[in-house]
Amino acid sequence: MHKQDTLRLHPDILFRAVPPEGVLVDQRIPSVMVINESGLRMMELIRDKGSRQAVIDALMEEYDAPAEVIRADVDAFLDDLRNRDMLS
Amino acid sequence: MYHSVIRRRIREQGLLHGIMLELTYACNLDCFFCYNDREAQGEPLNPEQYRQLFDDLAAMNVMFVTFTGGEPLLYPHFFELGRAARERGFAIRIKTNGHAVRGATAQRLKEEINPLLVEMSLHGATSQTHDRQTRVAGSFNRLLRNIREMQDLGLRPGLVSTPTAWNEQELEAMYELARSIGVPLRFQGPVGPRDNGDQSPLEIQPSPASWERLLELGERYRQAPHATAFGPPVEETGQEDKGETAWCGAGSEEILVDPFGNVFPCLHLRWSAGNLHDLGIREIWERSKAFPAARELSEETAGQMREKKPRQLGAPLYCPGLALKGCGGCNSC
Ligand code: SF4
Ligand code: SF4
């Protein structure tokens, strides 16, 4: 499942930083949610990089954590987005 | 959490969260109580200036952009602006009378802008009452037809109404109508004077009893009336914040820009903060004293009103901006 590398957010999912967290709007419900700091960063990377591997690479540059931990965190976050139908 | 954490944070940190753009005061309807000053003069902002504004707002992490008017679809570059806003990732609300939102226009709205909400005014539950307000025959039936078309296209229509002496017998019928067509309805008010100071719209204020009735209906239909123009941007997650120190979002949640680039803290607090012909929005936001003053007014109002049941122009609501225009201060004490 995570081998599918290309990532694109659903066009009805919009978000902005309200430091240190973020606000996410799901236009389909519609609802406004709060996303935490790491969730916000992953959303930004998905939007800007567009691939799972690029998101992982960028986070490895930014955080001093073992690669497998970062990979697992990213995959868990992507699973959550998929479950909410937030990736198109 | 959005309510309790984010709204307070944007105010405390002085972040800008939303902006309302009055694109034009031209309109294809002619509502008796319209507050716009159609004689207002100035140099309209051009599409390039709006694009620059959107770039700046995106860099400032603004989430909500609302297009309003007049009738915003009559602004000659409406779709160009809508696309530009969409490309920059804003959640877009469009406040329109809905009269022109059909056919190819409705389709373009969905495909090119995909707004979060298309909010339209409902003035009654019958064509007689609605059209009496708009002064355009057939506007009620056309609104209902257009709403169906919008729903078929996957647009998200919403309705807003202002209680008046003309529709006060139809408040429940309006809720029922909205429910029957599957569109959320919220009430706002009270009717205020026109922006040029003309008080004649106040002639059609509903009776105080109708406001009480509206509160009861609001409970039943799970909708509370909002102080003028102030409502949550969309349905929110989370509970109301019991420790909230502000009365309303003046100067933080949704600032206002008129068609000529004048920037104000909100719809009814027309304190000049600057003009986009002279300065960028970031400079205006960071330098103008009008926004902190508006936030302060909101907090002072909360301090004065929290334990009271304020009424303004007969309504169980209180807008400090309207009060400063000389419309009914708090008469609860
Ligand atoms: S639709 Fe709105 S802008 Fe147009 S006349 Fe009515 S109140 Fe005024
Ligand atoms: S002053 Fe009035 S119009 Fe402005 S945000 Fe407060 S309630 Fe709304």
XYZ file of C-alpha atoms and ligand atoms in Angstrom:
437
model
C 0.000 0.000 0.000
C 2.764 2.416 0.961
C 4.704 1.508 -2.132
C 2.342 3.772 -4.013
C 4.656 6.748 -3.975
C 2.756 9.625 -5.586
C 0.724 11.644 -3.112
C -1.930 14.228 -3.817
C -4.294 15.789 -1.350
C -7.990 15.689 -2.166
C -8.993 19.089 -3.658
C -11.521 19.613 -0.844
C -8.812 19.410 1.800
C -7.293 22.784 2.627
C -4.995 23.756 5.450
C -2.952 26.583 6.903
C -0.437 26.973 9.686
C -1.589 28.717 12.843
C 1.714 28.234 14.644
C 2.547 25.955 16.283
C -0.414 23.945 14.967
C -2.508 24.026 11.850
C -6.101 24.389 10.777
C -7.497 21.911 8.296
C -10.747 22.451 6.417
C -12.548 19.460 4.955
C -14.963 21.143 2.580
C -16.956 17.960 2.042
C -18.391 17.747 5.587
C -17.789 20.730 5.985
C -15.667 20.964 9.104
C -12.658 22.740 10.519
C -10.144 20.643 12.399
C -6.950 21.313 14.239
C -3.838 19.393 13.229
C -0.800 19.169 15.451
C 2.643 20.447 14.561
C 3.984 17.234 13.039
C 0.737 16.618 11.155
C 0.969 20.121 9.761
C 4.544 19.554 8.615
C 3.594 16.304 6.881
C 0.664 17.984 5.134
C 2.991 20.722 3.891
C 5.484 18.168 2.625
C 2.791 16.114 0.888
C 1.594 19.263 -0.849
C 5.086 20.506 -1.761
C 6.909 17.243 -2.520
C 4.099 15.028 -3.785
C 5.701 11.672 -2.983
C 6.067 9.440 0.052
C 9.804 9.038 -0.395
C 10.378 12.773 -0.727
C 8.368 13.370 2.443
C 10.472 10.801 4.303
C 13.727 12.262 2.934
C 12.760 15.771 3.968
C 11.813 14.669 7.484
C 15.092 12.776 7.834
C 16.907 16.023 7.078
C 14.820 17.891 9.614
C 14.675 15.442 12.522
C 17.365 13.552 14.297
C 15.452 10.261 14.447
C 16.125 6.767 13.059
C 14.932 6.257 9.484
C 12.596 3.408 10.432
C 10.840 5.560 13.038
C 10.280 8.356 10.526
C 9.100 5.898 7.882
C 6.637 4.323 10.309
C 5.310 7.724 11.393
C 4.823 8.839 7.804
C 3.061 5.597 6.878
C 0.772 5.819 9.897
C -0.107 9.393 8.962
C -0.747 8.410 5.343
C -2.965 5.548 6.501
C -4.950 7.995 8.570
C -5.355 10.324 5.585
C -6.427 7.417 3.366
C -8.968 6.265 5.939
C -10.430 9.759 5.900
C -10.375 9.742 2.097
C -8.158 12.825 2.151
C -5.760 11.651 -0.563
C -6.946 11.579 -4.146
C -10.610 22.678 19.794
C -10.838 24.999 16.821
C -13.099 27.264 18.812
C -11.245 27.022 22.087
C -7.661 27.090 20.852
C -7.342 28.534 17.392
C -9.769 31.425 17.501
C -8.287 32.631 20.740
C -4.748 32.173 19.462
C -5.293 34.165 16.294
C -6.613 37.018 18.387
C -3.928 36.850 21.073
C -1.071 36.498 18.611
C -2.481 39.078 16.235
C -2.732 36.614 13.343
C -5.016 37.329 10.421
C -7.349 34.389 9.751
C -10.003 35.560 7.309
C -10.838 38.388 4.963
C -14.038 39.546 3.324
C -13.766 41.264 -0.026
C -16.577 43.503 -1.198
C -15.849 43.312 -4.919
C -18.526 45.716 -6.120
C -21.607 47.500 -4.880
C -23.456 46.792 -8.139
C -26.326 44.338 -7.811
C -28.968 42.654 -9.958
C -31.534 42.832 -7.119
C -32.793 45.908 -5.320
C -33.441 44.952 -1.694
C -35.217 47.551 0.376
C -32.911 47.034 3.367
C -29.623 46.848 1.446
C -26.976 48.640 3.493
C -24.546 49.268 0.637
C -23.879 52.827 -0.363
C -24.201 52.636 -4.115
C -23.060 56.233 -4.472
C -19.697 55.429 -2.835
C -16.838 56.669 -5.005
C -13.265 55.511 -5.408
C -10.797 53.727 -7.648
C -11.681 50.022 -7.756
C -8.913 47.506 -7.138
C -7.790 45.796 -10.339
C -7.147 42.050 -10.805
C -3.385 42.498 -10.458
C -3.850 44.186 -7.086
C -6.117 41.360 -5.962
C -3.518 38.803 -7.079
C -0.878 40.600 -5.026
C -3.296 40.658 -2.105
C -3.833 36.878 -2.381
C -0.075 36.259 -2.512
C 0.355 38.297 0.663
C -2.593 36.666 2.416
C -1.310 33.183 1.591
C 2.119 34.134 2.968
C 0.341 35.350 6.128
C -1.405 31.953 6.441
C -4.893 33.371 6.015
C -7.384 30.493 5.772
C -10.717 32.060 4.717
C -11.514 34.409 1.844
C -15.101 35.589 1.395
C -16.288 37.269 -1.784
C -19.256 39.544 -1.292
C -20.741 42.734 -2.676
C -23.183 44.029 -3.833
C -23.407 40.985 -5.992
C -19.828 39.661 -6.295
C -20.524 37.809 -9.536
C -21.075 41.159 -11.220
C -17.440 42.093 -10.675
C -16.092 41.787 -14.227
C -13.098 39.620 -13.229
C -14.905 37.491 -10.673
C -13.822 34.103 -12.037
C -10.260 35.237 -12.531
C -10.125 36.260 -8.879
C -11.866 33.098 -7.732
C -9.335 30.938 -9.575
C -6.432 32.951 -8.182
C -7.780 32.503 -4.649
C -8.370 28.804 -5.221
C -4.829 28.264 -6.543
C -3.461 29.776 -3.347
C -5.354 27.316 -1.175
C -7.894 29.530 0.586
C -11.212 28.171 1.799
C -13.561 30.363 -0.215
C -17.009 31.542 0.770
C -19.217 33.385 -1.679
C -22.025 35.567 -0.389
C -24.355 36.057 -3.327
C -28.053 36.580 -3.891
C -27.912 33.454 -6.084
C -29.881 35.083 -8.894
C -27.161 34.517 -11.488
C -25.824 31.211 -10.177
C -27.213 28.844 -12.776
C -26.275 27.145 -16.031
C -22.738 27.773 -17.190
C -22.079 30.195 -14.325
C -22.933 27.592 -11.695
C -20.805 25.037 -13.504
C -17.828 27.370 -13.664
C -18.240 28.110 -9.993
C -17.865 24.442 -9.179
C -15.103 23.638 -11.636
C -12.965 26.735 -11.344
C -13.480 27.853 -7.741
C -14.974 24.926 -5.793
C -16.022 27.140 -2.864
C -16.515 25.895 0.644
C -19.884 27.644 0.765
C -22.222 29.579 -1.505
C -24.329 31.558 0.942
C -27.531 33.199 -0.281
C -30.173 35.366 1.347
C -33.694 34.110 1.935
C -36.162 36.859 2.734
C -39.302 34.813 3.270
C -40.937 31.438 2.781
C -43.132 32.611 -0.090
C -42.457 34.403 -3.332
C -44.669 37.251 -2.206
C -42.555 37.985 0.872
C -39.148 37.278 -0.642
C -39.811 39.284 -3.808
C -41.209 42.175 -1.778
C -37.733 42.539 -0.237
C -35.711 42.016 -3.421
C -38.112 44.116 -5.504
C -37.492 41.720 -8.389
C -40.465 39.585 -9.415
C -39.650 35.890 -9.705
C -36.493 36.091 -7.586
C -37.796 33.601 -4.984
C -38.669 30.893 -7.513
C -35.433 31.450 -9.329
C -33.455 31.162 -6.086
C -35.028 27.778 -5.325
C -34.413 26.537 -8.866
C -30.816 27.721 -8.749
C -30.233 26.029 -5.410
C -31.376 22.704 -6.853
C -29.005 23.184 -9.755
C -26.142 23.979 -7.388
C -26.843 20.855 -5.362
C -26.827 18.738 -8.534
C -23.424 20.159 -9.400
C -21.994 19.372 -5.963
C -21.799 22.992 -4.837
C -22.493 23.640 -1.145
C -25.339 26.150 -0.840
C -26.289 27.778 2.461
C -29.026 30.251 3.369
C -28.975 33.278 5.619
C -31.934 35.378 6.630
C -32.591 38.594 8.507
C -35.870 38.760 10.389
C -38.000 41.746 9.383
C -41.538 42.995 9.874
C -42.252 41.512 6.459
C -41.149 37.938 7.119
C -41.718 37.589 10.873
C -44.847 35.501 10.307
C -42.829 33.057 8.201
C -39.850 32.288 10.422
C -40.821 28.691 11.055
C -41.894 28.239 7.454
C -38.434 29.405 6.360
C -36.780 26.813 8.582
C -39.110 24.178 7.164
C -38.409 25.288 3.620
C -34.666 25.122 4.200
C -34.999 21.703 5.779
C -37.150 20.426 2.897
C -34.532 21.401 0.326
C -31.644 20.185 2.493
C -29.870 23.515 2.895
C -28.657 24.952 6.232
C -30.294 28.220 7.231
C -28.983 30.702 9.743
C -30.557 33.913 10.938
C -28.617 37.101 11.492
C -29.527 40.627 12.374
C -30.768 43.057 13.322
C -31.446 45.203 10.272
C -28.987 48.105 10.423
C -28.788 51.508 8.770
C -27.206 51.914 5.345
C -23.497 52.613 5.188
C -24.288 56.200 4.161
C -26.163 56.709 7.440
C -29.667 56.389 5.958
C -31.872 54.959 8.716
C -34.853 53.970 6.546
C -34.157 50.167 6.630
C -34.870 50.304 10.371
C -38.551 50.848 9.514
C -38.922 47.114 8.905
C -37.473 45.882 12.179
C -39.448 42.850 13.432
C -41.236 42.927 16.781
C -39.315 41.897 19.933
C -41.713 38.937 20.210
C -40.473 37.626 16.878
C -36.927 37.557 18.187
C -38.103 35.492 21.150
C -39.866 33.182 18.734
C -36.697 32.925 16.684
C -34.732 31.896 19.744
C -37.241 29.113 20.411
C -37.140 28.019 16.804
C -33.362 28.164 16.848
C -33.337 25.686 19.719
C -35.673 23.409 17.831
C -33.785 23.659 14.567
C -30.432 23.803 16.362
C -29.471 27.172 14.962
C -28.862 30.284 17.035
C -29.115 33.739 15.496
C -25.751 35.424 15.064
C -24.841 39.028 15.659
C -24.632 40.713 12.315
C -22.220 39.086 9.937
C -20.544 37.152 12.675
C -20.847 33.441 12.488
C -18.471 30.540 12.509
C -16.860 30.152 9.108
C -18.289 26.662 8.836
C -19.459 24.011 11.207
C -16.853 23.655 13.857
C -15.381 20.784 15.710
C -15.122 21.250 19.456
C -17.069 23.006 22.123
C -17.588 26.634 22.850
C -14.787 28.085 24.939
C -16.003 28.918 28.421
C -12.903 31.027 29.079
C -13.342 33.093 25.913
C -12.610 36.763 26.590
C -13.802 38.258 23.293
C -17.361 39.125 22.383
C -16.935 38.708 18.654
C -14.270 38.337 15.998
C -13.845 42.070 15.330
C -10.324 42.807 14.119
C -9.151 39.203 13.937
C -11.449 36.669 12.352
C -12.578 38.405 9.210
C -11.414 41.856 8.242
C -13.083 43.719 5.395
C -11.884 45.314 2.172
C -14.285 47.504 0.191
C -14.229 47.700 -3.645
C -11.892 50.693 -3.485
C -9.208 49.041 -1.393
C -10.174 50.508 1.983
C -9.452 48.050 4.787
C -11.616 47.861 7.947
C -11.618 45.669 11.093
C -15.025 44.134 10.199
C -18.326 44.769 8.486
C -19.709 47.260 10.978
C -16.510 48.707 12.391
C -15.602 50.874 9.433
C -12.542 52.338 11.105
C -10.065 53.071 8.348
C -7.006 50.856 8.688
C -5.404 51.830 5.370
C -5.869 51.493 1.635
C -4.468 48.784 -0.637
C -3.714 51.379 -3.318
C -1.100 52.777 -0.911
C 0.163 49.838 1.157
C 0.229 46.032 1.110
C -2.068 44.089 3.400
C 0.793 42.923 5.603
C 1.908 46.481 6.305
C -1.659 47.575 6.951
C -2.258 44.595 9.230
C 0.963 45.126 11.181
C 0.875 48.914 11.412
C -2.730 49.961 11.772
C -4.048 50.644 15.246
C -7.590 49.899 14.047
C -7.259 46.104 14.479
C -5.928 46.038 18.064
C -8.514 48.707 18.900
C -11.266 46.502 17.464
C -10.024 43.493 19.433
C -9.948 45.632 22.547
C -13.512 46.781 21.896
C -14.565 43.162 21.525
C -12.952 42.258 24.870
C -14.419 45.298 26.628
C -17.838 44.395 25.272
C -17.465 40.845 26.546
C -16.592 42.208 29.978
C -19.672 44.425 29.997
C -22.151 42.008 28.474
C -21.146 38.555 29.612
C -23.621 38.310 32.472
C -26.338 40.368 30.807
C -28.907 39.672 28.189
C -28.204 42.494 25.776
C -30.764 43.667 23.265
C -30.124 45.840 20.299
C -32.824 47.259 18.040
C -35.165 44.761 19.656
C -32.923 41.773 18.953
C -31.358 39.562 21.623
C -27.973 40.226 20.054
C -25.341 42.858 20.381
C -22.942 44.168 17.758
C -20.568 46.789 19.172
C -19.994 48.126 15.660
C -23.693 48.832 15.202
C -23.847 50.412 18.638
C -21.117 52.851 17.602
C -23.199 53.747 14.548
C -25.772 54.946 17.032
C -28.061 51.938 16.797
C -29.301 50.912 20.134
C -26.687 50.357 22.768
C -27.297 47.727 25.341
C -30.650 48.313 26.969
C -30.579 45.319 29.194
C -29.531 47.247 32.270
S -28.838 41.152 -2.910
Fe -27.547 42.036 -1.306
S -26.320 43.597 -2.353
Fe -28.059 43.095 -3.670
S -29.604 44.610 -3.193
Fe -29.999 42.786 -1.938
S -28.936 43.187 0.021
Fe -28.112 44.634 -1.503
S -18.407 44.512 15.694
Fe -20.350 43.652 14.919
S -19.978 43.226 12.735
Fe -17.977 43.496 13.754
S -17.348 41.391 14.278
Fe -18.363 42.286 16.090
S -20.517 41.618 15.897
Fe -19.564 41.346 13.891
